[in-house]
Coordinates of C-alpha atoms in Angstrom, one line a residue:
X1 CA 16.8 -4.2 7.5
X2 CA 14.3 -3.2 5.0
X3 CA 15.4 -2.0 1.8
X4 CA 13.8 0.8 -0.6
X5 CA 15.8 -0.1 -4.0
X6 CA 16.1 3.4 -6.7
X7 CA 18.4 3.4 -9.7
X8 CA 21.1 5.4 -7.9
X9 CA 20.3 4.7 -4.0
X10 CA 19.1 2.8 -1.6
X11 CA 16.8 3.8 1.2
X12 CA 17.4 1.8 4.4
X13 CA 14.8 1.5 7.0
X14 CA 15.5 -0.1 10.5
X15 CA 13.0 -3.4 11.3
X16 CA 12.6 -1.9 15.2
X17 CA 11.3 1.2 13.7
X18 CA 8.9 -0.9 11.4
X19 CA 7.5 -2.6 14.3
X20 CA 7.2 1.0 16.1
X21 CA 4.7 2.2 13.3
X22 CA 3.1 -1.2 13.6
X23 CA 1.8 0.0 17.4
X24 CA 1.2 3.5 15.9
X25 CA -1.2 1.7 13.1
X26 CA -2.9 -0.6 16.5
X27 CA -3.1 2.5 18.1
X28 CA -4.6 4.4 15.2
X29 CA -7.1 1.8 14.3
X30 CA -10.7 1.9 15.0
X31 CA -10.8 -0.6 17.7
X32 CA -9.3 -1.4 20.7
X33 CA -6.3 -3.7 21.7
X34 CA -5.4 -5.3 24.6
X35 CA -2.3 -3.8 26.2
X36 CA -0.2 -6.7 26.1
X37 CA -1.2 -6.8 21.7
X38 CA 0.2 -3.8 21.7
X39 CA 3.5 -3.9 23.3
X40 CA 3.8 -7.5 21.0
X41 CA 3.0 -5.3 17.7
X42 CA 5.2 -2.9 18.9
X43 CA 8.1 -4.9 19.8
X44 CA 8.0 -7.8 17.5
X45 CA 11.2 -7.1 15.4
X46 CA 13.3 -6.0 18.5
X47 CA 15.6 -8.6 17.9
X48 CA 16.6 -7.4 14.9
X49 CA 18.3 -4.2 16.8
X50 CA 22.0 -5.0 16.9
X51 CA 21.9 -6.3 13.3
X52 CA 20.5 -3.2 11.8
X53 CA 23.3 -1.1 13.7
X54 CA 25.9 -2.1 11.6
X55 CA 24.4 -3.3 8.1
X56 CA 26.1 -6.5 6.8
X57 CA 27.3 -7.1 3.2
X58 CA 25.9 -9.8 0.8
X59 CA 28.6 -10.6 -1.0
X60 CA 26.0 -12.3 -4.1
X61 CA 24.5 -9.4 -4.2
X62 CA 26.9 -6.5 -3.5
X63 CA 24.3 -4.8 -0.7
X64 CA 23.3 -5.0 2.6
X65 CA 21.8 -8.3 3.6
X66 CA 17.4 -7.1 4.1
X67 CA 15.2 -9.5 5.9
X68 CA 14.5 -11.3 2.8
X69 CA 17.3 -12.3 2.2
X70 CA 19.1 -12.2 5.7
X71 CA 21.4 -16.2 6.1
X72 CA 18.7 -18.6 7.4
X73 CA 20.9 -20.1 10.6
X74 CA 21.6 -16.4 12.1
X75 CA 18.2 -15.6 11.3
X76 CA 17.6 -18.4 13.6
X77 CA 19.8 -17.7 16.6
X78 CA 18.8 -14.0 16.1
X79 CA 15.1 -14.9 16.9
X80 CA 16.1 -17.7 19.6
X81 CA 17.3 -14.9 21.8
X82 CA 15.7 -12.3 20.5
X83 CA 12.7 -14.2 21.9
X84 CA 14.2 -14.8 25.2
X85 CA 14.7 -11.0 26.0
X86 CA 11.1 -10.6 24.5
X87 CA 9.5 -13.1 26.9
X88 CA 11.4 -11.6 29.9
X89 CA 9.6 -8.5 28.7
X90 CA 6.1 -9.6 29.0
X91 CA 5.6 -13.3 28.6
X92 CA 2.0 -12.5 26.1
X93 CA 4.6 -11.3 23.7
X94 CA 7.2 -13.7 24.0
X95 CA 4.5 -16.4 23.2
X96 CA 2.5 -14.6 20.6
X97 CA 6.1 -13.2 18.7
X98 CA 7.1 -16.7 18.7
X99 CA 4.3 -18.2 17.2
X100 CA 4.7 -14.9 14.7
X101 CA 8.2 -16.7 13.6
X102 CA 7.4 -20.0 13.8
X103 CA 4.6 -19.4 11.0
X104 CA 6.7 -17.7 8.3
X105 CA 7.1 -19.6 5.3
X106 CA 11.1 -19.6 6.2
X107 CA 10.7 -21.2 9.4
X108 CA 8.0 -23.9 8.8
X109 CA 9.4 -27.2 9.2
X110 CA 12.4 -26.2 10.9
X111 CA 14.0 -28.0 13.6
X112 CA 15.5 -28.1 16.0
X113 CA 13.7 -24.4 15.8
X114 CA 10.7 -25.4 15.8
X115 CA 10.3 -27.7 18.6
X116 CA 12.4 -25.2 21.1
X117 CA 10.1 -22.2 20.2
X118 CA 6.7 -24.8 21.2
X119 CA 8.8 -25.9 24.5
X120 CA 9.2 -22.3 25.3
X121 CA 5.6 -21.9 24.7
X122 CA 4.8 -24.4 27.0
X123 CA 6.2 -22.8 29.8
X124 CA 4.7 -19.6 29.0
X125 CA 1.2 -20.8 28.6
X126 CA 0.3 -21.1 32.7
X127 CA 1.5 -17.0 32.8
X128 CA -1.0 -15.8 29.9
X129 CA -4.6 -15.0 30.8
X130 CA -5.9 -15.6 27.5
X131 CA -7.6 -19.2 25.6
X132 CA -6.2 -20.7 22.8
X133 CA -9.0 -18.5 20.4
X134 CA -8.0 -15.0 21.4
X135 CA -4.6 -16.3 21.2
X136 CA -5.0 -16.9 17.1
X137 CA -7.1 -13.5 16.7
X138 CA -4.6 -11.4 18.3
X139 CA -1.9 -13.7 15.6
X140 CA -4.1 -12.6 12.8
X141 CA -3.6 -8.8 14.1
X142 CA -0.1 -9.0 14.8
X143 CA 0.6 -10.5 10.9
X144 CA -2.0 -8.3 9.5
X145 CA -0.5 -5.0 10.9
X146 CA 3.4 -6.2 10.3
X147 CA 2.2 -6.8 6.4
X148 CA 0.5 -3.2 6.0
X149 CA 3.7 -1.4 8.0
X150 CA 5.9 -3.4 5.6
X151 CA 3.8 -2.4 2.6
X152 CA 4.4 1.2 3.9
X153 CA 7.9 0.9 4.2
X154 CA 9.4 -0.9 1.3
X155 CA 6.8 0.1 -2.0
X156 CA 6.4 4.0 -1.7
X157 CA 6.6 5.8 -5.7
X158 CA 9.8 5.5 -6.8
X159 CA 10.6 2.6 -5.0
X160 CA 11.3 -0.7 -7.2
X161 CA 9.4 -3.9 -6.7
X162 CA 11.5 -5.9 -8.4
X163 CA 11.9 -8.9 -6.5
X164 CA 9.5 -8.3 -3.9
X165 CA 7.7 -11.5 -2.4
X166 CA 4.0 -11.5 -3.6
X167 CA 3.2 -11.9 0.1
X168 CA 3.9 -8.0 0.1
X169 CA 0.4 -7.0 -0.9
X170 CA 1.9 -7.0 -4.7
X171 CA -2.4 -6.5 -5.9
X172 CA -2.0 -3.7 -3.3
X173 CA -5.1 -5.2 -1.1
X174 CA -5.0 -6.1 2.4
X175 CA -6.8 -8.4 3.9
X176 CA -8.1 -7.9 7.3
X177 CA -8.7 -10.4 9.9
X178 CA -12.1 -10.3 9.7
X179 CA -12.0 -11.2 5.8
X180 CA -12.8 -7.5 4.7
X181 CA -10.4 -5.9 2.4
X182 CA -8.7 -2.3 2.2
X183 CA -7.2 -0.9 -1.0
X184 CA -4.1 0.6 -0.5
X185 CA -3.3 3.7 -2.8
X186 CA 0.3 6.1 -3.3
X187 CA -1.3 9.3 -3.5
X188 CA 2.5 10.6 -3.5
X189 CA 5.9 9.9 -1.1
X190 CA 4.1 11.4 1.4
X191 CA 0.5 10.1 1.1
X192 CA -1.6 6.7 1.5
X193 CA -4.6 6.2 1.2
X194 CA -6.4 3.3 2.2
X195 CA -10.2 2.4 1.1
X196 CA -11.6 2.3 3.0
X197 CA -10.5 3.5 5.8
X198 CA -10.3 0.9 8.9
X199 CA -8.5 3.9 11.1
X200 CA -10.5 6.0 13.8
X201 CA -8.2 9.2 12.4
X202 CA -5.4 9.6 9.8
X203 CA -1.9 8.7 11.3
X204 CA 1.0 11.2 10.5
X205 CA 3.8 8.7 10.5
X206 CA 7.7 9.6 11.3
X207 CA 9.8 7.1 10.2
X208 CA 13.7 7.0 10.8
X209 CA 15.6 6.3 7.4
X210 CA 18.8 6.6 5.7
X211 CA 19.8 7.0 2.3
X212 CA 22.9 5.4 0.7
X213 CA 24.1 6.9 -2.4
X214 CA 24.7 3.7 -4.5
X215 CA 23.3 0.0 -5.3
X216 CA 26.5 -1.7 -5.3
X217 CA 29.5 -2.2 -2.6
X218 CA 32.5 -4.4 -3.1
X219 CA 33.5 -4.8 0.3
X220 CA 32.1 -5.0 3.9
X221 CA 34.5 -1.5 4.7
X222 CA 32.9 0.3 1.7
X223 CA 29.4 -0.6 2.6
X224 CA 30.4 1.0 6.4
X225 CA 31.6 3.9 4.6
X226 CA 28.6 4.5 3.0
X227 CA 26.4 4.2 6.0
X228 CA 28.6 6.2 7.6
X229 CA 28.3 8.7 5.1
X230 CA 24.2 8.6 4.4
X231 CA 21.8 10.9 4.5
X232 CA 19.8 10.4 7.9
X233 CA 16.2 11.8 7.5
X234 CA 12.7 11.6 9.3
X235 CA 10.1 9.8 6.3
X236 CA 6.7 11.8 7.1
X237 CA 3.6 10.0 5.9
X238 CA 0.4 10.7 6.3
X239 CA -2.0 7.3 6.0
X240 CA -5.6 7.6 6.3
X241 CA -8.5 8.1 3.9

């Protein structure tokens, strides 16, 4: 789940529908990808699906648990067979989503993780037409455009920071694969602009969300109550130059 934190509500955005308008940036963007970088893009937080149906309390925190701060061993079994239904889809994106998780800082150095994901890499190596080179450019894509949808999601104006990883573009510049770098700017809620501009055409962006009036829950039932009772909306935003 990804989390848009104002004094007096939250704003609760699904990770599936983040990785959607990561494929509508790759789609947008003034240069071609392969089909199979797409569908990765696209589907790369799939697993996180049946999670974000039913938001789970952090009891430290009194909210629902965002992929921050989401317990590190179901975070783990979420991706082990998150992966296995991506790979079934198309095994290009079951081997370049898994090297995806297996480079976050959170997953570096963790095994048994760690050694499963490179077996299961292994055996989809002989059914992807593509060298070890384009493998690590179309990583550098995937990360890139999974950053910029997240920067988009989580930091629009009147949307806290506070306690944001400084991963998350905090100097509001991204940095492209090819070393280049495009300043983000909030024109307003609606509005960002990006300098310059790396798309062939703006891209009016729809993105599912729910409000929740309130920070704070004491209780997983109260937290269900107040999904149950949110505000469900379609975000528009148009990002572009």
């Amino acid at each position: 789940m990804l989390i848009q934190h104002a004094p007096d509500h939250l704003r609760l955005i699904h990770q599936h529908d983040h990785g959607v308008l990561c494929g509508e940036l790759a789609h947008a963007w003034g240069a071609p990808f392969d089909l199979s970088l797409l569908l990765a893009v696209t589907l790369h937080d799939l697993p996180w699906v049946q999670h974000d149906a039913r938001p789970q309390l952090n009891p430290d925190t009194g909210q629902p648990y965002s992929f921050i701060d989401y317990p590190r061993d179901d975070r783990l079994a979420l991706y082990s067979a998150g992966l296995d239904e991506l790979a079934a889809i198309h095994p290009y994106v079951g081997l370049l989503v898994s090297l995806h998780y297996t480079t976050f800082r959170g997953t570096l150095g963790l095994e048994p993780f760690q050694t499963d994901e490179r077996a299961r890499r292994d055996a989809l190596a002989p059914r992807v037409p593509h060298d070890p080179a384009q493998i690590q450019r179309d990583l550098a894509w995937l990360k890139m455009l999974d950053l910029l949808s997240l920067y988009i999601c989580m930091t629009p104006p009147g949307a806290s920071r506070e306690g944001h990883p400084r991963w998350l573009l905090a100097d509001d510049t991204l940095r492209l694969p090819d070393g280049s770098h495009v300043r983000l700017e909030w024109v307003s809620e609606a509005k960002l602009r990006l300098s310059p501009c790396p798309l062939s055409e703006a891209l009016n962006a729809r993105i599912p969300a729910m409000t929740l009036e309130g920070t704070r829950w004491g209780s997983q039932q109260e937290l269900d109550v107040a999904v149950a009772e949110a505000t469900r909306e379609v975000w528009e935003v148009t990002i572009g130059g």
